[in-house]
Amino acid sequence: ILIDDIDVIIRGGYDNCAHASKNIHSEELTEIDGSLNLAPVIEVSGDSSKHLVVLENLVVRNGSQSGIKAHDSDAFLEVNNSIIGSNTNNLTQGGGISVLAGDLDLIANNITIIDNTAGFGGGLACQGAEASVLITGQSTFQANLALGEEGGTSGSGGAIFMAQGCTVSMYT
């Protein structure tokens, strides 16, 4: 899914369209599986103006270049009540979520980032002086792995990797 320079809400957790129109949530999360693509499952891009992107009640899994990727983008990105799992980014950083450069503000509430792998920041990677991450609620990082460059064994930030002025705050 490519979200390019627009405001959008992707909300899962409904049994059918009738329930969605009446806002009747189920217990299940909606799965977005990227296993058939050689790309991120969800990519946020564009920098024409600050956009709002909301992702809720989702399972984002099996991305081969991150579960959620936001590089050089200008956006408020909210990820709520979601699982980001079994994603890889062995070429670079951020197996689960990758934030690089741009003016992106990520707010993650009640998320589980699990079983992701990257060169750096297996669970979450954030780089750039104007990028920020706020993690709240019942959020967890579990079994994420940083392999280092070219799949070596000396990566940094199995759970979280931050560099070049990115601000990460976690209240969970």
CSV table of N, CA and C in Angstrom, one decimal:
chain,number,residue,atom,x,y,z
A,1,ILE,N,0.9,-1.2,0.0
A,1,ILE,CA,0.0,0.0,0.0
A,1,ILE,C,0.9,1.2,0.0
A,2,LEU,N,0.8,2.1,-1.0
A,2,LEU,CA,1.5,3.3,-1.1
A,2,LEU,C,0.6,4.5,-0.7
A,3,ILE,N,0.9,5.2,0.3
A,3,ILE,CA,0.2,6.4,0.7
A,3,ILE,C,1.1,7.6,0.4
A,4,ASP,N,0.8,8.4,-0.7
A,4,ASP,CA,1.6,9.4,-1.2
A,4,ASP,C,0.9,10.8,-1.1
A,5,ASP,N,1.4,11.6,-0.2
A,5,ASP,CA,0.9,13.0,-0.1
A,5,ASP,C,-0.6,13.1,0.1
A,6,ILE,N,-1.2,12.3,0.9
A,6,ILE,CA,-2.7,12.4,1.1
A,6,ILE,C,-3.0,12.1,2.6
A,7,ASP,N,-4.1,12.6,3.1
A,7,ASP,CA,-4.6,12.2,4.4
A,7,ASP,C,-5.4,11.0,4.2
A,8,VAL,N,-5.2,10.0,5.1
A,8,VAL,CA,-5.9,8.7,4.9
A,8,VAL,C,-6.0,8.0,6.3
A,9,ILE,N,-7.1,7.3,6.5
A,9,ILE,CA,-7.3,6.5,7.6
A,9,ILE,C,-7.6,5.1,7.1
A,10,ILE,N,-6.8,4.1,7.6
A,10,ILE,CA,-7.0,2.7,7.3
A,10,ILE,C,-7.3,2.0,8.6
A,11,ARG,N,-8.6,1.6,8.7
A,11,ARG,CA,-9.1,1.1,10.0
A,11,ARG,C,-9.6,-0.3,9.8
A,12,GLY,N,-9.0,-1.3,10.5
A,12,GLY,CA,-9.5,-2.7,10.4
A,12,GLY,C,-10.3,-3.0,11.6
A,13,GLY,N,-10.5,-4.3,11.7
A,13,GLY,CA,-11.2,-4.8,12.9
A,13,GLY,C,-12.8,-4.9,12.7
A,14,TYR,N,-13.2,-5.0,11.5
A,14,TYR,CA,-14.7,-5.2,11.3
A,14,TYR,C,-14.9,-6.5,10.6
A,15,ASP,N,-16.0,-7.1,10.9
A,15,ASP,CA,-16.4,-8.4,10.3
A,15,ASP,C,-16.9,-8.3,8.9
A,16,ASN,N,-17.5,-7.2,8.6
A,16,ASN,CA,-18.0,-7.0,7.2
A,16,ASN,C,-18.3,-5.5,7.0
A,17,CYS,N,-18.7,-5.1,5.8
A,17,CYS,CA,-18.9,-3.7,5.4
A,17,CYS,C,-20.0,-3.1,6.2
A,18,ALA,N,-21.1,-3.9,6.5
A,18,ALA,CA,-22.2,-3.3,7.3
A,18,ALA,C,-21.7,-2.9,8.7
A,19,HIS,N,-20.9,-3.8,9.3
A,19,HIS,CA,-20.4,-3.4,10.6
A,19,HIS,C,-19.5,-2.2,10.5
A,20,ALA,N,-18.7,-2.1,9.5
A,20,ALA,CA,-17.8,-1.0,9.3
A,20,ALA,C,-18.6,0.3,9.2
A,21,SER,N,-19.7,0.3,8.4
A,21,SER,CA,-20.5,1.5,8.3
A,21,SER,C,-21.2,1.9,9.6
A,22,LYS,N,-21.4,1.0,10.5
A,22,LYS,CA,-22.0,1.3,11.8
A,22,LYS,C,-21.0,1.3,12.9
A,23,ASN,N,-19.7,1.2,12.5
A,23,ASN,CA,-18.6,1.3,13.5
A,23,ASN,C,-18.7,0.2,14.6
A,24,ILE,N,-19.1,-1.0,14.2
A,24,ILE,CA,-19.2,-2.1,15.1
A,24,ILE,C,-17.9,-3.0,15.0
A,25,HIS,N,-17.0,-2.9,16.0
A,25,HIS,CA,-15.7,-3.6,15.9
A,25,HIS,C,-15.9,-5.0,16.3
A,26,SER,N,-15.0,-5.9,15.8
A,26,SER,CA,-14.9,-7.2,16.2
A,26,SER,C,-13.7,-7.4,17.1
A,27,GLU,N,-13.5,-8.5,17.6
A,27,GLU,CA,-12.3,-8.8,18.4
A,27,GLU,C,-11.0,-9.0,17.5
A,28,GLU,N,-11.2,-9.3,16.3
A,28,GLU,CA,-10.1,-9.6,15.4
A,28,GLU,C,-9.5,-8.3,14.7
A,29,LEU,N,-8.2,-8.4,14.5
A,29,LEU,CA,-7.5,-7.4,13.7
A,29,LEU,C,-7.6,-7.8,12.2
A,30,THR,N,-7.5,-6.8,11.4
A,30,THR,CA,-7.4,-7.0,9.9
A,30,THR,C,-6.0,-7.2,9.5
A,31,GLU,N,-5.7,-8.3,8.8
A,31,GLU,CA,-4.3,-8.5,8.4
A,31,GLU,C,-4.0,-8.0,7.0
A,32,ILE,N,-2.9,-7.3,6.9
A,32,ILE,CA,-2.3,-6.9,5.6
A,32,ILE,C,-1.0,-7.6,5.5
A,33,ASP,N,-0.9,-8.5,4.5
A,33,ASP,CA,0.2,-9.4,4.3
A,33,ASP,C,1.0,-9.0,3.1
A,34,GLY,N,2.2,-8.8,3.2
A,34,GLY,CA,3.1,-8.3,2.1
A,34,GLY,C,3.9,-9.4,1.6
A,35,SER,N,3.6,-10.7,1.8
A,35,SER,CA,4.5,-11.8,1.5
A,35,SER,C,4.7,-12.0,0.0
A,36,LEU,N,3.8,-11.5,-0.8
A,36,LEU,CA,4.0,-11.7,-2.3
A,36,LEU,C,4.7,-10.5,-3.0
A,37,ASN,N,5.1,-9.5,-2.2
A,37,ASN,CA,5.8,-8.3,-2.8
A,37,ASN,C,7.2,-8.2,-2.3
A,38,LEU,N,8.0,-7.6,-3.0
A,38,LEU,CA,9.4,-7.2,-2.6
A,38,LEU,C,9.4,-5.8,-2.3
A,39,ALA,N,8.6,-5.4,-1.3
A,39,ALA,CA,8.4,-4.0,-0.9
A,39,ALA,C,7.9,-3.9,0.5
A,40,PRO,N,7.9,-2.7,1.1
A,40,PRO,CA,7.2,-2.5,2.4
A,40,PRO,C,5.7,-2.9,2.2
A,41,VAL,N,5.1,-3.3,3.3
A,41,VAL,CA,3.7,-3.6,3.3
A,41,VAL,C,2.9,-2.2,3.1
A,42,ILE,N,3.3,-1.2,3.9
A,42,ILE,CA,2.7,0.1,3.9
A,42,ILE,C,3.9,1.1,3.8
A,43,GLU,N,3.8,2.0,2.7
A,43,GLU,CA,4.8,3.0,2.6
A,43,GLU,C,4.1,4.4,2.6
A,44,VAL,N,4.7,5.3,3.4
A,44,VAL,CA,4.2,6.6,3.5
A,44,VAL,C,5.2,7.5,2.9
A,45,SER,N,4.8,8.3,1.9
A,45,SER,CA,5.7,9.2,1.2
A,45,SER,C,5.1,10.5,0.9
A,46,GLY,N,5.9,11.4,0.4
A,46,GLY,CA,5.4,12.7,0.0
A,46,GLY,C,5.7,13.8,1.0
A,47,ASP,N,6.1,15.0,0.5
A,47,ASP,CA,6.4,16.1,1.4
A,47,ASP,C,5.9,17.4,1.0
A,48,SER,N,4.8,17.4,0.2
A,48,SER,CA,4.2,18.7,-0.2
A,48,SER,C,3.6,19.5,0.9
A,49,SER,N,3.0,18.8,1.9
A,49,SER,CA,2.5,19.4,3.1
A,49,SER,C,2.3,18.4,4.2
A,50,LYS,N,2.1,18.8,5.4
A,50,LYS,CA,1.9,17.8,6.5
A,50,LYS,C,0.6,17.1,6.4
A,51,HIS,N,0.6,15.8,6.2
A,51,HIS,CA,-0.6,15.0,6.1
A,51,HIS,C,-0.8,14.1,7.3
A,52,LEU,N,-2.0,13.7,7.5
A,52,LEU,CA,-2.4,12.8,8.6
A,52,LEU,C,-2.6,11.4,8.1
A,53,VAL,N,-1.9,10.4,8.5
A,53,VAL,CA,-2.1,9.0,8.2
A,53,VAL,C,-2.4,8.2,9.4
A,54,VAL,N,-3.5,7.5,9.5
A,54,VAL,CA,-3.9,6.8,10.7
A,54,VAL,C,-4.1,5.3,10.3
A,55,LEU,N,-3.4,4.4,11.0
A,55,LEU,CA,-3.5,3.0,10.8
A,55,LEU,C,-4.0,2.4,12.1
A,56,GLU,N,-5.1,1.7,12.1
A,56,GLU,CA,-5.7,1.2,13.3
A,56,GLU,C,-6.2,-0.3,13.1
A,57,ASN,N,-6.1,-1.0,14.2
A,57,ASN,CA,-6.6,-2.4,14.3
A,57,ASN,C,-6.1,-3.3,13.2
A,58,LEU,N,-4.8,-3.3,12.9
A,58,LEU,CA,-4.2,-4.0,11.8
A,58,LEU,C,-3.1,-4.9,12.3
A,59,VAL,N,-2.9,-6.0,11.5
A,59,VAL,CA,-1.7,-6.8,11.6
A,59,VAL,C,-0.9,-6.5,10.3
A,60,VAL,N,0.3,-6.0,10.4
A,60,VAL,CA,1.1,-5.7,9.2
A,60,VAL,C,2.3,-6.7,9.3
A,61,ARG,N,2.3,-7.6,8.3
A,61,ARG,CA,3.3,-8.7,8.4
A,61,ARG,C,3.8,-9.0,7.0
A,62,ASN,N,5.0,-9.6,7.1
A,62,ASN,CA,5.7,-10.2,5.9
A,62,ASN,C,6.2,-9.2,4.9
A,63,GLY,N,6.5,-8.0,5.3
A,63,GLY,CA,7.1,-7.0,4.3
A,63,GLY,C,8.6,-7.4,4.2
A,64,SER,N,9.1,-7.2,2.9
A,64,SER,CA,10.5,-7.5,2.7
A,64,SER,C,11.4,-6.3,2.7
A,65,GLN,N,10.8,-5.1,2.8
A,65,GLN,CA,11.6,-3.9,3.0
A,65,GLN,C,10.9,-3.0,4.1
A,66,SER,N,10.5,-3.6,5.2
A,66,SER,CA,9.9,-3.0,6.3
A,66,SER,C,8.4,-3.3,6.3
A,67,GLY,N,7.8,-3.4,7.5
A,67,GLY,CA,6.4,-3.5,7.6
A,67,GLY,C,5.7,-2.1,7.2
A,68,ILE,N,6.2,-1.1,7.9
A,68,ILE,CA,5.8,0.3,7.6
A,68,ILE,C,7.0,1.1,7.3
A,69,LYS,N,7.1,1.8,6.2
A,69,LYS,CA,8.3,2.6,5.8
A,69,LYS,C,7.8,4.0,5.5
A,70,ALA,N,8.6,5.0,6.1
A,70,ALA,CA,8.3,6.4,5.8
A,70,ALA,C,9.7,7.0,5.7
A,71,HIS,N,10.1,7.2,4.4
A,71,HIS,CA,11.4,7.9,4.2
A,71,HIS,C,11.2,9.2,3.4
A,72,ASP,N,11.8,10.2,3.9
A,72,ASP,CA,11.7,11.6,3.3
A,72,ASP,C,10.3,12.1,3.2
A,73,SER,N,9.4,11.7,4.2
A,73,SER,CA,8.1,12.2,4.1
A,73,SER,C,7.7,13.1,5.2
A,74,ASP,N,6.7,13.9,5.0
A,74,ASP,CA,6.2,14.9,5.9
A,74,ASP,C,4.8,14.5,6.3
A,75,ALA,N,4.7,13.9,7.5
A,75,ALA,CA,3.4,13.4,7.9
A,75,ALA,C,3.3,13.2,9.4
A,76,PHE,N,2.0,13.2,9.9
A,76,PHE,CA,1.7,12.7,11.2
A,76,PHE,C,1.2,11.3,11.0
A,77,LEU,N,1.9,10.3,11.5
A,77,LEU,CA,1.6,8.9,11.3
A,77,LEU,C,1.1,8.4,12.7
A,78,GLU,N,-0.1,7.9,12.8
A,78,GLU,CA,-0.6,7.3,14.0
A,78,GLU,C,-0.8,5.8,13.7
A,79,VAL,N,-0.3,5.0,14.6
A,79,VAL,CA,-0.5,3.5,14.5
A,79,VAL,C,-1.1,3.1,15.8
A,80,ASN,N,-2.3,2.6,15.8
A,80,ASN,CA,-3.0,2.3,17.0
A,80,ASN,C,-3.5,0.8,17.0
A,81,ASN,N,-3.4,0.2,18.2
A,81,ASN,CA,-4.0,-1.1,18.4
A,81,ASN,C,-3.6,-2.1,17.2
A,82,SER,N,-2.3,-2.2,17.0
A,82,SER,CA,-1.9,-3.0,15.8
A,82,SER,C,-0.7,-3.8,16.2
A,83,ILE,N,-0.4,-4.8,15.4
A,83,ILE,CA,0.7,-5.7,15.5
A,83,ILE,C,1.6,-5.6,14.2
A,84,ILE,N,2.8,-5.3,14.4
A,84,ILE,CA,3.8,-5.2,13.3
A,84,ILE,C,4.7,-6.3,13.5
A,85,GLY,N,4.6,-7.4,12.6
A,85,GLY,CA,5.4,-8.6,12.9
A,85,GLY,C,5.8,-9.3,11.7
A,86,SER,N,7.0,-10.0,11.8
A,86,SER,CA,7.5,-10.9,10.8
A,86,SER,C,7.9,-10.2,9.5
A,87,ASN,N,8.4,-9.0,9.7
A,87,ASN,CA,8.9,-8.2,8.6
A,87,ASN,C,10.4,-8.2,8.6
A,88,THR,N,11.0,-7.9,7.4
A,88,THR,CA,12.4,-7.9,7.3
A,88,THR,C,12.9,-6.6,6.5
A,89,ASN,N,14.1,-6.2,6.7
A,89,ASN,CA,14.7,-5.2,5.9
A,89,ASN,C,16.2,-5.4,6.0
A,90,ASN,N,16.7,-6.5,5.5
A,90,ASN,CA,18.1,-6.9,5.6
A,90,ASN,C,19.0,-5.9,4.8
A,91,LEU,N,18.5,-5.2,3.9
A,91,LEU,CA,19.3,-4.2,3.2
A,91,LEU,C,19.7,-3.0,4.0
A,92,THR,N,18.8,-2.6,4.9
A,92,THR,CA,19.1,-1.4,5.7
A,92,THR,C,18.5,-1.5,7.1
A,93,GLN,N,17.6,-0.5,7.4
A,93,GLN,CA,17.2,-0.4,8.8
A,93,GLN,C,15.7,-0.5,8.9
A,94,GLY,N,15.2,-0.8,10.1
A,94,GLY,CA,13.8,-0.8,10.4
A,94,GLY,C,13.0,-2.0,9.8
A,95,GLY,N,13.1,-3.1,10.4
A,95,GLY,CA,12.4,-4.3,9.9
A,95,GLY,C,10.9,-4.1,10.1
A,96,GLY,N,10.5,-3.7,11.3
A,96,GLY,CA,9.1,-3.5,11.6
A,96,GLY,C,8.6,-2.1,11.1
A,97,ILE,N,9.2,-1.0,11.6
A,97,ILE,CA,8.9,0.3,11.2
A,97,ILE,C,10.2,1.0,10.9
A,98,SER,N,10.3,1.7,9.7
A,98,SER,CA,11.5,2.4,9.3
A,98,SER,C,11.1,3.9,9.0
A,99,VAL,N,11.7,4.8,9.8
A,99,VAL,CA,11.5,6.2,9.6
A,99,VAL,C,12.9,6.8,9.3
A,100,LEU,N,13.0,7.4,8.1
A,100,LEU,CA,14.3,7.9,7.7
A,100,LEU,C,14.1,9.3,7.1
A,101,ALA,N,14.8,10.3,7.7
A,101,ALA,CA,14.8,11.7,7.2
A,101,ALA,C,13.4,12.2,7.2
A,102,GLY,N,13.2,13.3,6.5
A,102,GLY,CA,11.8,13.9,6.4
A,102,GLY,C,11.4,14.5,7.8
A,103,ASP,N,10.2,14.9,7.8
A,103,ASP,CA,9.6,15.6,9.0
A,103,ASP,C,8.4,14.7,9.4
A,104,LEU,N,8.7,13.5,9.8
A,104,LEU,CA,7.6,12.5,10.2
A,104,LEU,C,7.5,12.4,11.7
A,105,ASP,N,6.3,12.5,12.2
A,105,ASP,CA,6.0,12.4,13.6
A,105,ASP,C,5.1,11.1,13.7
A,106,LEU,N,5.7,10.1,14.4
A,106,LEU,CA,5.0,8.8,14.6
A,106,LEU,C,4.5,8.7,16.0
A,107,ILE,N,3.2,8.5,16.1
A,107,ILE,CA,2.6,8.2,17.4
A,107,ILE,C,2.1,6.8,17.4
A,108,ALA,N,2.6,5.9,18.2
A,108,ALA,CA,2.1,4.5,18.3
A,108,ALA,C,1.5,4.2,19.6
A,109,ASN,N,0.3,3.7,19.6
A,109,ASN,CA,-0.4,3.5,20.9
A,109,ASN,C,-0.9,2.0,20.9
A,110,ASN,N,-0.6,1.3,21.9
A,110,ASN,CA,-1.1,-0.1,22.0
A,110,ASN,C,-0.6,-0.9,20.8
A,111,ILE,N,0.7,-1.0,20.5
A,111,ILE,CA,1.2,-1.7,19.4
A,111,ILE,C,2.1,-2.8,19.9
A,112,THR,N,2.2,-3.9,19.2
A,112,THR,CA,3.2,-4.9,19.4
A,112,THR,C,4.1,-5.0,18.2
A,113,ILE,N,5.4,-4.9,18.4
A,113,ILE,CA,6.3,-5.0,17.3
A,113,ILE,C,7.1,-6.3,17.6
A,114,ILE,N,6.9,-7.3,16.8
A,114,ILE,CA,7.4,-8.6,17.1
A,114,ILE,C,8.0,-9.4,15.9
A,115,ASP,N,9.1,-10.1,16.2
A,115,ASP,CA,9.7,-11.0,15.2
A,115,ASP,C,10.1,-10.3,13.9
A,116,ASN,N,10.6,-9.1,14.0
A,116,ASN,CA,11.1,-8.4,12.8
A,116,ASN,C,12.6,-8.4,12.8
A,117,THR,N,13.2,-8.3,11.6
A,117,THR,CA,14.6,-8.4,11.4
A,117,THR,C,15.1,-7.3,10.4
A,118,ALA,N,16.2,-6.6,10.7
A,118,ALA,CA,16.8,-5.6,9.9
A,118,ALA,C,18.3,-5.6,10.1
A,119,GLY,N,19.0,-4.8,9.2
A,119,GLY,CA,20.4,-4.6,9.5
A,119,GLY,C,20.6,-3.8,10.8
A,120,PHE,N,19.8,-2.8,11.0
A,120,PHE,CA,19.8,-2.0,12.2
A,120,PHE,C,18.4,-1.7,12.6
A,121,GLY,N,18.1,-1.7,13.9
A,121,GLY,CA,16.7,-1.5,14.3
A,121,GLY,C,15.7,-2.5,13.8
A,122,GLY,N,15.9,-3.7,14.3
A,122,GLY,CA,15.0,-4.8,13.9
A,122,GLY,C,13.5,-4.5,14.1
A,123,GLY,N,13.2,-3.9,15.2
A,123,GLY,CA,11.8,-3.5,15.5
A,123,GLY,C,11.4,-2.2,14.9
A,124,LEU,N,12.3,-1.2,15.2
A,124,LEU,CA,12.0,0.2,14.8
A,124,LEU,C,13.3,0.9,14.6
A,125,ALA,N,13.4,1.6,13.5
A,125,ALA,CA,14.6,2.5,13.2
A,125,ALA,C,14.1,3.9,12.9
A,126,CYS,N,14.8,4.9,13.4
A,126,CYS,CA,14.5,6.3,13.2
A,126,CYS,C,15.7,7.1,13.1
A,127,GLN,N,15.8,7.8,12.0
A,127,GLN,CA,17.0,8.7,11.7
A,127,GLN,C,16.5,10.0,11.2
A,128,GLY,N,17.1,11.1,11.7
A,128,GLY,CA,16.8,12.4,11.2
A,128,GLY,C,16.4,13.4,12.3
A,129,ALA,N,16.9,14.6,12.2
A,129,ALA,CA,16.7,15.6,13.2
A,129,ALA,C,15.3,16.1,13.3
A,130,GLU,N,14.5,15.9,12.3
A,130,GLU,CA,13.1,16.4,12.3
A,130,GLU,C,12.1,15.2,12.5
A,131,ALA,N,12.6,14.0,12.7
A,131,ALA,CA,11.8,12.9,12.9
A,131,ALA,C,11.6,12.6,14.4
A,132,SER,N,10.4,12.2,14.8
A,132,SER,CA,10.1,11.8,16.2
A,132,SER,C,9.2,10.7,16.3
A,133,VAL,N,9.3,9.9,17.4
A,133,VAL,CA,8.5,8.8,17.7
A,133,VAL,C,8.0,8.9,19.1
A,134,LEU,N,6.7,8.7,19.3
A,134,LEU,CA,6.1,8.6,20.7
A,134,LEU,C,5.4,7.3,20.8
A,135,ILE,N,5.8,6.4,21.7
A,135,ILE,CA,5.1,5.1,21.9
A,135,ILE,C,4.4,5.2,23.3
A,136,THR,N,3.1,4.8,23.3
A,136,THR,CA,2.3,4.9,24.5
A,136,THR,C,1.5,3.7,24.7
A,137,GLY,N,0.7,3.6,25.7
A,137,GLY,CA,-0.3,2.5,26.0
A,137,GLY,C,0.4,1.2,26.3
A,138,GLN,N,-0.2,0.1,26.0
A,138,GLN,CA,0.3,-1.2,26.3
A,138,GLN,C,1.1,-1.7,25.1
A,139,SER,N,2.2,-1.0,24.8
A,139,SER,CA,3.0,-1.3,23.6
A,139,SER,C,4.2,-2.2,24.1
A,140,THR,N,4.6,-3.1,23.2
A,140,THR,CA,5.7,-4.0,23.5
A,140,THR,C,6.6,-4.2,22.2
A,141,PHE,N,7.8,-4.5,22.5
A,141,PHE,CA,8.8,-5.0,21.5
A,141,PHE,C,9.2,-6.4,21.9
A,142,GLN,N,9.1,-7.3,21.0
A,142,GLN,CA,9.5,-8.7,21.4
A,142,GLN,C,10.2,-9.4,20.2
A,143,ALA,N,11.3,-10.0,20.5
A,143,ALA,CA,12.1,-10.9,19.6
A,143,ALA,C,12.4,-10.3,18.3
A,144,ASN,N,12.8,-9.0,18.3
A,144,ASN,CA,13.3,-8.3,17.1
A,144,ASN,C,14.8,-8.5,17.0
A,145,LEU,N,15.4,-8.5,15.8
A,145,LEU,CA,16.8,-8.8,15.6
A,145,LEU,C,17.4,-7.8,14.7
A,146,ALA,N,18.6,-7.3,15.0
A,146,ALA,CA,19.5,-6.5,14.2
A,146,ALA,C,20.7,-7.3,13.8
A,147,LEU,N,20.8,-7.5,12.5
A,147,LEU,CA,21.9,-8.4,12.0
A,147,LEU,C,23.2,-7.6,11.6
A,148,GLY,N,23.1,-6.3,11.4
A,148,GLY,CA,24.3,-5.6,10.9
A,148,GLY,C,24.2,-5.5,9.4
A,149,GLU,N,25.2,-4.9,8.8
A,149,GLU,CA,25.2,-4.7,7.3
A,149,GLU,C,25.5,-6.0,6.6
A,150,GLU,N,24.8,-6.2,5.5
A,150,GLU,CA,25.0,-7.4,4.7
A,150,GLU,C,24.7,-8.7,5.4
A,151,GLY,N,23.8,-8.6,6.4
A,151,GLY,CA,23.4,-9.8,7.1
A,151,GLY,C,24.4,-10.4,8.1
A,152,GLY,N,25.4,-9.5,8.5
A,152,GLY,CA,26.4,-9.9,9.4
A,152,GLY,C,25.8,-10.2,10.8
A,153,THR,N,26.7,-10.1,11.8
A,153,THR,CA,26.2,-10.4,13.2
A,153,THR,C,26.5,-9.3,14.2
A,154,SER,N,26.7,-8.1,13.7
A,154,SER,CA,27.0,-7.0,14.6
A,154,SER,C,26.1,-5.8,14.4
A,155,GLY,N,24.8,-6.0,14.3
A,155,GLY,CA,23.8,-4.9,14.2
A,155,GLY,C,23.6,-4.2,15.5
A,156,SER,N,22.9,-3.1,15.4
A,156,SER,CA,22.6,-2.3,16.6
A,156,SER,C,21.1,-2.1,16.7
A,157,GLY,N,20.6,-2.1,17.9
A,157,GLY,CA,19.2,-1.8,18.1
A,157,GLY,C,18.3,-2.9,17.7
A,158,GLY,N,18.3,-4.1,18.3
A,158,GLY,CA,17.4,-5.1,18.0
A,158,GLY,C,15.9,-4.6,18.1
A,159,ALA,N,15.6,-3.9,19.2
A,159,ALA,CA,14.3,-3.4,19.4
A,159,ALA,C,14.2,-2.0,18.7
A,160,ILE,N,15.0,-1.1,19.1
A,160,ILE,CA,15.0,0.3,18.6
A,160,ILE,C,16.4,0.8,18.2
A,161,PHE,N,16.5,1.4,17.0
A,161,PHE,CA,17.8,2.0,16.6
A,161,PHE,C,17.4,3.5,16.3
A,162,MET,N,18.1,4.4,16.9
A,162,MET,CA,17.8,5.8,16.6
A,162,MET,C,19.2,6.6,16.3
A,163,ALA,N,19.2,7.5,15.4
A,163,ALA,CA,20.4,8.2,15.0
A,163,ALA,C,20.1,9.5,14.4
A,164,GLN,N,21.1,10.3,14.3
A,164,GLN,CA,21.1,11.6,13.6
A,164,GLN,C,20.0,12.5,14.1
A,165,GLY,N,19.7,12.5,15.4
A,165,GLY,CA,18.8,13.5,16.0
A,165,GLY,C,17.4,13.1,16.2
A,166,CYS,N,17.0,11.9,15.7
A,166,CYS,CA,15.7,11.4,15.9
A,166,CYS,C,15.4,11.4,17.4
A,167,THR,N,14.1,11.8,17.8
A,167,THR,CA,13.7,11.7,19.2
A,167,THR,C,12.7,10.6,19.3
A,168,VAL,N,13.0,9.7,20.3
A,168,VAL,CA,12.1,8.6,20.6
A,168,VAL,C,11.7,8.7,22.1
A,169,SER,N,10.4,8.7,22.4
A,169,SER,CA,9.9,8.7,23.7
A,169,SER,C,9.0,7.5,23.9
A,170,MET,N,9.1,6.8,25.0
A,170,MET,CA,8.3,5.7,25.2
A,170,MET,C,7.7,5.7,26.6
A,171,TYR,N,6.3,5.8,26.7
A,171,TYR,CA,5.6,5.8,27.9
A,171,TYR,C,4.6,4.6,27.9
A,172,THR,N,5.1,3.5,28.3
A,172,THR,CA,4.3,2.3,28.2
A,172,THR,C,4.5,1.4,29.4
